[in-house]
mmCIF file of N, CA and C in Angstrom:
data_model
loop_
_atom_site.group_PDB
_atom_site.id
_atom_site.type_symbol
_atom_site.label_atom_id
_atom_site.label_comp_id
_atom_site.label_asym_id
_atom_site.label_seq_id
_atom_site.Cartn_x
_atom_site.Cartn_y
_atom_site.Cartn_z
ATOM 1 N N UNK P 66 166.837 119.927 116.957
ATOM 2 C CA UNK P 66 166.936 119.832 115.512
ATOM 3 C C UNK P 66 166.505 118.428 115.093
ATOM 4 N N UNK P 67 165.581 118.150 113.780
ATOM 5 C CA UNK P 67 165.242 116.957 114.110
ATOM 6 C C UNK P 67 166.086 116.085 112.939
ATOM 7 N N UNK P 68 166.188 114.569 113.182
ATOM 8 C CA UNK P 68 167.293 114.023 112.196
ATOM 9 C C UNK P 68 167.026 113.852 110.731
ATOM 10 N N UNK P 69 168.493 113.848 110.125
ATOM 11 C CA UNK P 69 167.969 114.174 108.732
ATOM 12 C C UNK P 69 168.090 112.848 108.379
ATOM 13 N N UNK P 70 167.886 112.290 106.494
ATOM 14 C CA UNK P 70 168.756 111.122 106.173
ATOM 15 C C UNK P 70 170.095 110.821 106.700
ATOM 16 N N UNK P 71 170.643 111.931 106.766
ATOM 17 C CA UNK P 71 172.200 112.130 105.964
ATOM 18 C C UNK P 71 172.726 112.280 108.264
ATOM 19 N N UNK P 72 172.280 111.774 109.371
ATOM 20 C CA UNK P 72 172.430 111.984 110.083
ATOM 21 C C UNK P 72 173.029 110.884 110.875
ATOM 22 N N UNK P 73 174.413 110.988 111.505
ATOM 23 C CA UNK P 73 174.820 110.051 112.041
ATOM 24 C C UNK P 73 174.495 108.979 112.737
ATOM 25 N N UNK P 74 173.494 109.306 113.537
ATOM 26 C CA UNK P 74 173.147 107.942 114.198
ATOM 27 C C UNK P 74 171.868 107.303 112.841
ATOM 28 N N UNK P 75 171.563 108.284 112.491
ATOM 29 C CA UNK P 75 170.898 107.199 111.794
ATOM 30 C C UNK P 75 171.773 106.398 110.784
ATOM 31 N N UNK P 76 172.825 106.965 110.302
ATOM 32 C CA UNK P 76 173.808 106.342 109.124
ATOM 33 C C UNK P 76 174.331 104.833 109.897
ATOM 34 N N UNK P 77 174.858 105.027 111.639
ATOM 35 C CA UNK P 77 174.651 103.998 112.158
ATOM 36 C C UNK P 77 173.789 102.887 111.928
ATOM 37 N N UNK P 78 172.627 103.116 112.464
ATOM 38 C CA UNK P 78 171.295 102.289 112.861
ATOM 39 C C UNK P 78 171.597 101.700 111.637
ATOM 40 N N UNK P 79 171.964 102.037 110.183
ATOM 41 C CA UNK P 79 171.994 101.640 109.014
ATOM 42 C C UNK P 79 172.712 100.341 108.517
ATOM 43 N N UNK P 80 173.865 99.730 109.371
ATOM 44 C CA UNK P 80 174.901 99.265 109.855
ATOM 45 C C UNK P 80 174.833 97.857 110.097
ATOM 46 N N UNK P 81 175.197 96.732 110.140
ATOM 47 C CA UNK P 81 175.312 95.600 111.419
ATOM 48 C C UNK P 81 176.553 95.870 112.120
ATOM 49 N N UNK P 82 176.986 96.174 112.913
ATOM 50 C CA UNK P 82 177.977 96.340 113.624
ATOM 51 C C UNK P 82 178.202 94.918 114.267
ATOM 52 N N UNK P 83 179.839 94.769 114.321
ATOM 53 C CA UNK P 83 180.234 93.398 115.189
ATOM 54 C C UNK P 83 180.572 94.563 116.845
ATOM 55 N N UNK P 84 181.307 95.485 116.811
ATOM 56 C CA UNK P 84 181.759 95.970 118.398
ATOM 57 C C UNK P 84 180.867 97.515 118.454
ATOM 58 N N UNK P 85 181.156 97.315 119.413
ATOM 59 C CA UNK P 85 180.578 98.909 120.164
ATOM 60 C C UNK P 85 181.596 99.653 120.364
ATOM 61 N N UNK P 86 181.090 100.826 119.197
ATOM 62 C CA UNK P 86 181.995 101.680 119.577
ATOM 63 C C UNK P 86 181.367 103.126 119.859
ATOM 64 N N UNK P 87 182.497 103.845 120.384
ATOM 65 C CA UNK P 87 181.683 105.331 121.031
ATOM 66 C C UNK P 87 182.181 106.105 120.126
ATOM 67 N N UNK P 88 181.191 106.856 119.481
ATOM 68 C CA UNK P 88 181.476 107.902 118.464
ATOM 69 C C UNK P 88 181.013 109.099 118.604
ATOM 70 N N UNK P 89 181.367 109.665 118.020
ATOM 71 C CA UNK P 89 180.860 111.776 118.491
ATOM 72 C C UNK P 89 179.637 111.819 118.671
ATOM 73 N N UNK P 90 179.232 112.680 119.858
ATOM 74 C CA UNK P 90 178.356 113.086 120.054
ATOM 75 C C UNK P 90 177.215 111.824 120.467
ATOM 76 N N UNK P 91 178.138 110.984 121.283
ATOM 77 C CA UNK P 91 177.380 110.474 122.534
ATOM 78 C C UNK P 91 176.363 108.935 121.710
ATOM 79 N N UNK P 92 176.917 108.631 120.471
ATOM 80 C CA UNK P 92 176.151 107.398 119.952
ATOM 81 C C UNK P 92 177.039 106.562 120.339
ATOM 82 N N UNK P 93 176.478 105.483 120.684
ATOM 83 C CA UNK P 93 177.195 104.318 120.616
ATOM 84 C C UNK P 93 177.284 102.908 119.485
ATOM 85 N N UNK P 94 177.546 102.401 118.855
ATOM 86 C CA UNK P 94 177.242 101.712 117.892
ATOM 87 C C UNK P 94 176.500 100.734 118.082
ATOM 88 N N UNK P 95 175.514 99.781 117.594
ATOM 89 C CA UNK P 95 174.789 99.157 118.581
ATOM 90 C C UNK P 95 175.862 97.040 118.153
ATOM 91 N N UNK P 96 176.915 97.119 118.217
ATOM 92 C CA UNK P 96 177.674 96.098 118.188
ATOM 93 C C UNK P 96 177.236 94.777 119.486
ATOM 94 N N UNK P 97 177.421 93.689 118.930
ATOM 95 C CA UNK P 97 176.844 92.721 120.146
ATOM 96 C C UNK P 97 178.060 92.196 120.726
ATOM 97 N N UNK P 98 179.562 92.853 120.522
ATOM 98 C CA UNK P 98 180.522 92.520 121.322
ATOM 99 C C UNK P 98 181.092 93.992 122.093
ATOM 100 N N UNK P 99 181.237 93.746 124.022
ATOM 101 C CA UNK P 99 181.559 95.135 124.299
ATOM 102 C C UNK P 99 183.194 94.692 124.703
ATOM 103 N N UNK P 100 183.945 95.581 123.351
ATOM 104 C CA UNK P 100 185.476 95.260 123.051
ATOM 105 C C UNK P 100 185.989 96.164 124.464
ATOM 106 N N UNK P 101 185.563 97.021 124.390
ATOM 107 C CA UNK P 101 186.082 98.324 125.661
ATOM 108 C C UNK P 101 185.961 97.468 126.960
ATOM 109 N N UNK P 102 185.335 96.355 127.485
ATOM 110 C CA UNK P 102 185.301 95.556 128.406
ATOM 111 C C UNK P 102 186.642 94.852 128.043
ATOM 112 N N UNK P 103 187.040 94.106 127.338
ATOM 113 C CA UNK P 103 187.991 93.204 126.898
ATOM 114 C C UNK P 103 189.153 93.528 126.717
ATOM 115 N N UNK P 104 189.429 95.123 127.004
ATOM 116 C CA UNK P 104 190.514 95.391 126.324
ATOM 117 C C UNK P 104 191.885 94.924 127.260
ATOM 118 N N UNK P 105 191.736 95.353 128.717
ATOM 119 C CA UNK P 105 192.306 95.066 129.906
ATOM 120 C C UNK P 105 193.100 93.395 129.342
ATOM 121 N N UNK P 106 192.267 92.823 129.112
ATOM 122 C CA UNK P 106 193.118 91.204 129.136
ATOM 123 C C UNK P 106 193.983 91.300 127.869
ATOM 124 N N UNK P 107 194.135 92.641 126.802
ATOM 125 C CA UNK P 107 194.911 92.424 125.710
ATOM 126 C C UNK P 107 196.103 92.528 126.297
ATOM 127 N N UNK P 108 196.034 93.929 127.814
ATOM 128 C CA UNK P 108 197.151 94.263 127.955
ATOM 129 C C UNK P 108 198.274 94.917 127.204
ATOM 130 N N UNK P 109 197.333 95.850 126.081
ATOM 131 C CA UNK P 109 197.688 96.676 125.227
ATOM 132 C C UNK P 109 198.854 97.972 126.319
ATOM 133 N N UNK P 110 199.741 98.272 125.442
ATOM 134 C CA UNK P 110 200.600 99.421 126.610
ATOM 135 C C UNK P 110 199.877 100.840 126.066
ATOM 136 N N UNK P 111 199.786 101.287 127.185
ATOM 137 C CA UNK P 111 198.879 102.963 127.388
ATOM 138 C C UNK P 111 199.877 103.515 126.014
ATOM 139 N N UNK P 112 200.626 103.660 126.194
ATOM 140 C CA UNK P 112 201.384 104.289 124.449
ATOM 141 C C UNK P 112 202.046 103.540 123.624
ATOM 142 N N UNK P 113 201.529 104.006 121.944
ATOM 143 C CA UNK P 113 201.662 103.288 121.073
ATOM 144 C C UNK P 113 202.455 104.291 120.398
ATOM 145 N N UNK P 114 202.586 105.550 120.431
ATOM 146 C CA UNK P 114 203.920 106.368 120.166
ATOM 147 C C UNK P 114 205.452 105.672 119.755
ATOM 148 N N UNK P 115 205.199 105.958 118.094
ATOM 149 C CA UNK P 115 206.197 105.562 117.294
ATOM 150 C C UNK P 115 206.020 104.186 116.833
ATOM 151 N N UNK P 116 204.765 103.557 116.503
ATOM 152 C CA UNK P 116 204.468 102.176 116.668
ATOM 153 C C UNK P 116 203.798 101.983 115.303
ATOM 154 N N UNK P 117 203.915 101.086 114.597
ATOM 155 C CA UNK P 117 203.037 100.749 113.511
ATOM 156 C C UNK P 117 202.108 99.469 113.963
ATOM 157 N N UNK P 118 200.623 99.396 113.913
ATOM 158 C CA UNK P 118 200.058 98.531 114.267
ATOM 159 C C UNK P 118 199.072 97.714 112.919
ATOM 160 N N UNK P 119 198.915 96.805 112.579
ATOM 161 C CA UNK P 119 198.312 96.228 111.440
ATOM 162 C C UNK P 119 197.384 95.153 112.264
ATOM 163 N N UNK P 120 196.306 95.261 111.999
ATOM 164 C CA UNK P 120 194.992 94.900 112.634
ATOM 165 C C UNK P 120 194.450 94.385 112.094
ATOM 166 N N UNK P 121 194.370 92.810 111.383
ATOM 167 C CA UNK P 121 193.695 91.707 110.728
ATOM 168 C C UNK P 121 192.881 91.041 111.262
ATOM 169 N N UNK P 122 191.687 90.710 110.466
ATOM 170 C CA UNK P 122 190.311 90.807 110.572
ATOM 171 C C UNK P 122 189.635 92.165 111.953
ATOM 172 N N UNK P 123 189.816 92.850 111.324
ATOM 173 C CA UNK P 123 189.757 93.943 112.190
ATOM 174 C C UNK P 123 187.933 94.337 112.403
ATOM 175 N N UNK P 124 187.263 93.816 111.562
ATOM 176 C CA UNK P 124 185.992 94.029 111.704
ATOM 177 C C UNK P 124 185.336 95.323 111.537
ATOM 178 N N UNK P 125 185.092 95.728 112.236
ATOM 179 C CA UNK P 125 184.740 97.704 112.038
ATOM 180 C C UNK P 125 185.528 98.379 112.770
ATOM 181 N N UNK P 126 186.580 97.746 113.196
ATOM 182 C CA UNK P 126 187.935 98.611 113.641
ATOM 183 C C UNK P 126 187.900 99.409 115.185
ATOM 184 N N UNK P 127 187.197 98.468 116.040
ATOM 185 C CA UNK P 127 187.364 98.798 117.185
ATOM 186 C C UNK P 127 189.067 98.985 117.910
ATOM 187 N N UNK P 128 189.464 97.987 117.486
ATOM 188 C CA UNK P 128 191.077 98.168 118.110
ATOM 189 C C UNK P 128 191.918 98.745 117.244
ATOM 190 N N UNK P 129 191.705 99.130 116.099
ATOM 191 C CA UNK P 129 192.289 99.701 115.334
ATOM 192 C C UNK P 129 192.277 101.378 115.636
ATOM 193 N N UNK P 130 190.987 101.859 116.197
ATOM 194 C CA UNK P 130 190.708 102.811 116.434
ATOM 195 C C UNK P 130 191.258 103.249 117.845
ATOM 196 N N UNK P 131 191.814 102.069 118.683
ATOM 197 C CA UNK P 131 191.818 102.256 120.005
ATOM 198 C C UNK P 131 193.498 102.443 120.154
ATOM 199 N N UNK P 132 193.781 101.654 118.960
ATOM 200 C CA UNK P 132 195.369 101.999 118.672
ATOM 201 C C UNK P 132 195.900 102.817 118.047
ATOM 202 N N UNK P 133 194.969 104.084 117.370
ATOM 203 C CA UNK P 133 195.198 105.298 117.276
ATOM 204 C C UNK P 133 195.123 105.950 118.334
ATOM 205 N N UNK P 134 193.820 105.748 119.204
ATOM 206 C CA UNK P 134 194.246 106.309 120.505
ATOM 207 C C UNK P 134 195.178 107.083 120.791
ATOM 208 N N UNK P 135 195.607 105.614 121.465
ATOM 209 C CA UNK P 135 196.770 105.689 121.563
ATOM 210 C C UNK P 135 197.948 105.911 121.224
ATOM 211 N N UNK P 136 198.217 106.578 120.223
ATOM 212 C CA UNK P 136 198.963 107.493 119.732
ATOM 213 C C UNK P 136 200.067 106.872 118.396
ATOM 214 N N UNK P 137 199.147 105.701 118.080
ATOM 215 C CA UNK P 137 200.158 104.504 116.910
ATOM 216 C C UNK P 137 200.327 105.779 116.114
ATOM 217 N N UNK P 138 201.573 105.834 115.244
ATOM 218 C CA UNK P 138 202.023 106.436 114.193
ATOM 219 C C UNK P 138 201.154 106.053 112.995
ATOM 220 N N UNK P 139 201.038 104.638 112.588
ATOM 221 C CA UNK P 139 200.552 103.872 111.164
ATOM 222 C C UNK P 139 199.376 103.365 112.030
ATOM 223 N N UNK P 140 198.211 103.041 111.621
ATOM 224 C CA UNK P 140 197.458 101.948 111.994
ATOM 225 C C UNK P 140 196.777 101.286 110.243
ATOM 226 N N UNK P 141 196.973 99.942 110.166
ATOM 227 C CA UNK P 141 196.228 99.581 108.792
ATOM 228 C C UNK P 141 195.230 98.434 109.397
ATOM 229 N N UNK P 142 194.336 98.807 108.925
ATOM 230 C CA UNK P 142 193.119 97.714 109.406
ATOM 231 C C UNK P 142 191.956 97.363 108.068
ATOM 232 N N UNK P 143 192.225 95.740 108.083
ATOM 233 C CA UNK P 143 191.775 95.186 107.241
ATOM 234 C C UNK P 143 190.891 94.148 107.574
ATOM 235 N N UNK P 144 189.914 93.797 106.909
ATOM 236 C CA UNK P 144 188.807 92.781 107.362
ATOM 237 C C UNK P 144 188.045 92.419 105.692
ATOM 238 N N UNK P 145 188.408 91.630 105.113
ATOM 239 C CA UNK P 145 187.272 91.584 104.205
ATOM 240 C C UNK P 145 186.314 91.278 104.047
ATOM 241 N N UNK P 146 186.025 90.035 104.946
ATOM 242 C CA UNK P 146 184.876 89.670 105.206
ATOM 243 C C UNK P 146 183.896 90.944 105.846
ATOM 244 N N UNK P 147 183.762 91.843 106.398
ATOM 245 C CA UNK P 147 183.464 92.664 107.440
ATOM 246 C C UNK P 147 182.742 93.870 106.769
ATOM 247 N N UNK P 148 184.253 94.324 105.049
ATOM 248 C CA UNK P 148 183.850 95.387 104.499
ATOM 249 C C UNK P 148 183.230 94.813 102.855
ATOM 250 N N UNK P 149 183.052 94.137 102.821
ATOM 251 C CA UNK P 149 182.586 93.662 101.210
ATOM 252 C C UNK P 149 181.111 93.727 100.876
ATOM 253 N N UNK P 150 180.398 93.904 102.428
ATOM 254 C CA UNK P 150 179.178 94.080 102.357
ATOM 255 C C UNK P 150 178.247 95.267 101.803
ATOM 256 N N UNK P 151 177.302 95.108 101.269
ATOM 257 C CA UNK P 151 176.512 96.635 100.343
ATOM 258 C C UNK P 151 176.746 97.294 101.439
ATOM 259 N N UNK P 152 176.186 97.558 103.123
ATOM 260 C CA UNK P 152 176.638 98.234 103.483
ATOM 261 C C UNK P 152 177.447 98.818 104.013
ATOM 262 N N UNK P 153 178.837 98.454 103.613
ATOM 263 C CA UNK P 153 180.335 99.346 103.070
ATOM 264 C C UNK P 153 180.802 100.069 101.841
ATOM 265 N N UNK P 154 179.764 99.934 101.036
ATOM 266 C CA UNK P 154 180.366 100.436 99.375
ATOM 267 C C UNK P 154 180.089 102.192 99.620
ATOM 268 N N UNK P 155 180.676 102.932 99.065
ATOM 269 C CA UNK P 155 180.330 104.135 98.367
ATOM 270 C C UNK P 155 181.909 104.766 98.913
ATOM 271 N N UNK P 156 183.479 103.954 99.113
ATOM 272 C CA UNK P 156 184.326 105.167 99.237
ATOM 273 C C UNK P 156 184.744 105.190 100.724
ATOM 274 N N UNK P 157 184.248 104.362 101.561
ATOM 275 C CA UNK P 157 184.277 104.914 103.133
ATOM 276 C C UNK P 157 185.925 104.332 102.967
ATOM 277 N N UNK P 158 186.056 103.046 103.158
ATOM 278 C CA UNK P 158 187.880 102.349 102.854
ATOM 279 C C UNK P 158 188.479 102.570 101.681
ATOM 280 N N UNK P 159 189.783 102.359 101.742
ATOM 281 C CA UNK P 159 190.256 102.088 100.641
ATOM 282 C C UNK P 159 190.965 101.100 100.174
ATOM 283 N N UNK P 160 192.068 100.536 99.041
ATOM 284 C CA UNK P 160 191.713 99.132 98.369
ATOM 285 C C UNK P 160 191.549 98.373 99.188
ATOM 286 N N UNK P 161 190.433 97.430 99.037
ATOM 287 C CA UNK P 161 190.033 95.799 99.180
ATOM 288 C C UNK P 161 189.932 96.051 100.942
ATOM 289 N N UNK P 162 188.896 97.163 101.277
ATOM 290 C CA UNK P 162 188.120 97.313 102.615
ATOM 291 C C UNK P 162 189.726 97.669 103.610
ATOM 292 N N UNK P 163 191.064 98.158 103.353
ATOM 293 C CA UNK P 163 191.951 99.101 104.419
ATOM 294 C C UNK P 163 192.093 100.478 104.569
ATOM 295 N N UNK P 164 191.868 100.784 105.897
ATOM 296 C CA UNK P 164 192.755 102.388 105.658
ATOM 297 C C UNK P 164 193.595 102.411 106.535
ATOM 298 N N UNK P 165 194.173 103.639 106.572
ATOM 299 C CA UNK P 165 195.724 103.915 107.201
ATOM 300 C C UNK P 165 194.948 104.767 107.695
ATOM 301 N N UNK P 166 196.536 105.186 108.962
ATOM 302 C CA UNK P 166 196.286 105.979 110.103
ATOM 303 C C UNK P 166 197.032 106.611 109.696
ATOM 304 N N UNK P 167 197.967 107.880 109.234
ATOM 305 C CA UNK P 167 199.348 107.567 109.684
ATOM 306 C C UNK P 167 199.791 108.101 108.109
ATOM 307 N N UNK P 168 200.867 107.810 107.194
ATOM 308 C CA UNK P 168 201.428 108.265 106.305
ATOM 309 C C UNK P 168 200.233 107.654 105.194
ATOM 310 N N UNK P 169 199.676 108.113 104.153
ATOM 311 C CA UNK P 169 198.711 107.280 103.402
ATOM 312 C C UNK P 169 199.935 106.992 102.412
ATOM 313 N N UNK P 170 199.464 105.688 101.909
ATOM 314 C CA UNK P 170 200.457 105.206 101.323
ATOM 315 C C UNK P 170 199.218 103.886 100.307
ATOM 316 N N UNK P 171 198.309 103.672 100.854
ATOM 317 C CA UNK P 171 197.124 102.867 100.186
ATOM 318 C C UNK P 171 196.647 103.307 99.461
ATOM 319 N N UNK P 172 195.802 104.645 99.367
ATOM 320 C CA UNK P 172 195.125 105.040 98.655
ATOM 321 C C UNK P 172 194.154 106.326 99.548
ATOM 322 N N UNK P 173 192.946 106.152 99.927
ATOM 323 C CA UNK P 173 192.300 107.569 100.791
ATOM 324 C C UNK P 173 192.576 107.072 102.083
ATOM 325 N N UNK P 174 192.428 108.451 102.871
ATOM 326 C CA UNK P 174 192.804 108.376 104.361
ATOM 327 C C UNK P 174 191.481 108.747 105.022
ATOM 328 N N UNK P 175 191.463 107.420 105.908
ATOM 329 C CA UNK P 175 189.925 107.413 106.870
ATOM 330 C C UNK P 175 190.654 108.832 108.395
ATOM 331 N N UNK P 176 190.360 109.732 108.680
ATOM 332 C CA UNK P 176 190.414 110.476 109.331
ATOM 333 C C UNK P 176 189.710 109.457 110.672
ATOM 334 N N UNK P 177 190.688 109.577 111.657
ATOM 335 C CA UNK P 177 190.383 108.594 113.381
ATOM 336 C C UNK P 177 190.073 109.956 113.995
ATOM 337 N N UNK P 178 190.221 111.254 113.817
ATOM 338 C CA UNK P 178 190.010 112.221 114.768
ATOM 339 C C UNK P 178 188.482 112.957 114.545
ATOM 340 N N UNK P 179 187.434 112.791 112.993
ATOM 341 C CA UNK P 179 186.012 113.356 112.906
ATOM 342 C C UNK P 179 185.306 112.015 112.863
#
C-alpha cells in the first residue's frame, strides 16, 4: 500500500525528535538520543503499579511512555520548551504541552496504548 500524507512514519519524518522511540508498526523515531540504552542506569523498578509519575522536561516523552509501561496509574509529562514548537500545534497535548495517563483531570487524554 503506498504512503499517504496522513501516514505515520511520514507524520514522524515530519518531527525533530530529541529520543528514539519505537512506535507501531516497526518505526522508530529518528531521535539523536538512544534513551532505551540508558534506561538500566535509571534503575527504574520493573513495576510502577499504583504509582503516579510526573516527568519534567520530558521532551517527547520517552520515559513518560516507558512509565506507562510499566504499569504507572497517572503519568503527567510536561516539557515546554519541547511542545511550543509549530510542529506540536493542532490538539496532540493538552494545556501548556501535558497529558495524563491515568484519570484525565487536565483536559484531553493522549491514549499510551494506539
Amino acid at each position: 500500500m503506498p504512503a499517504t500524507g496522513d501516514s505515520l512514519a511520514e507524520k514522524v519524518s515530519g518531527i525533530t525528535w530529541y529520543h528514539q522511540i519505537q512506535l507501531p508498526g516497526g518505526i522508530l523515531t529518528p531521535g539523536f538520543v538512544d534513551a532505551q540504552r540508558q534506561l538500566a542506569r535509571l534503575r527504574l523498578p520493573e513495576s510502577l503499579a499504583g504509582k503516579s509519575v510526573l516527568d519534567v522536561g520530558a521532551w517527547d516523552g520517552f520515559y513518560s511512555f516507558e512509565c506507562a509501561r510499566r504499569g504507572a496509574d497517572r503519568v503527567l509529562a510536561t516539557d515546554s520548551y519541547a511542545w511550543a514548537g509549530a510542529e506540536w500545534e493542532g490538539g496532540r497535548t493538552s494545556n501548556e504541552g501535558s497529558f495524563w495517563h491515568g484519570q484525565p483531570s487536565v483536559s484531553r487524554v493522549l491514549s499510551m496504548t494506539s
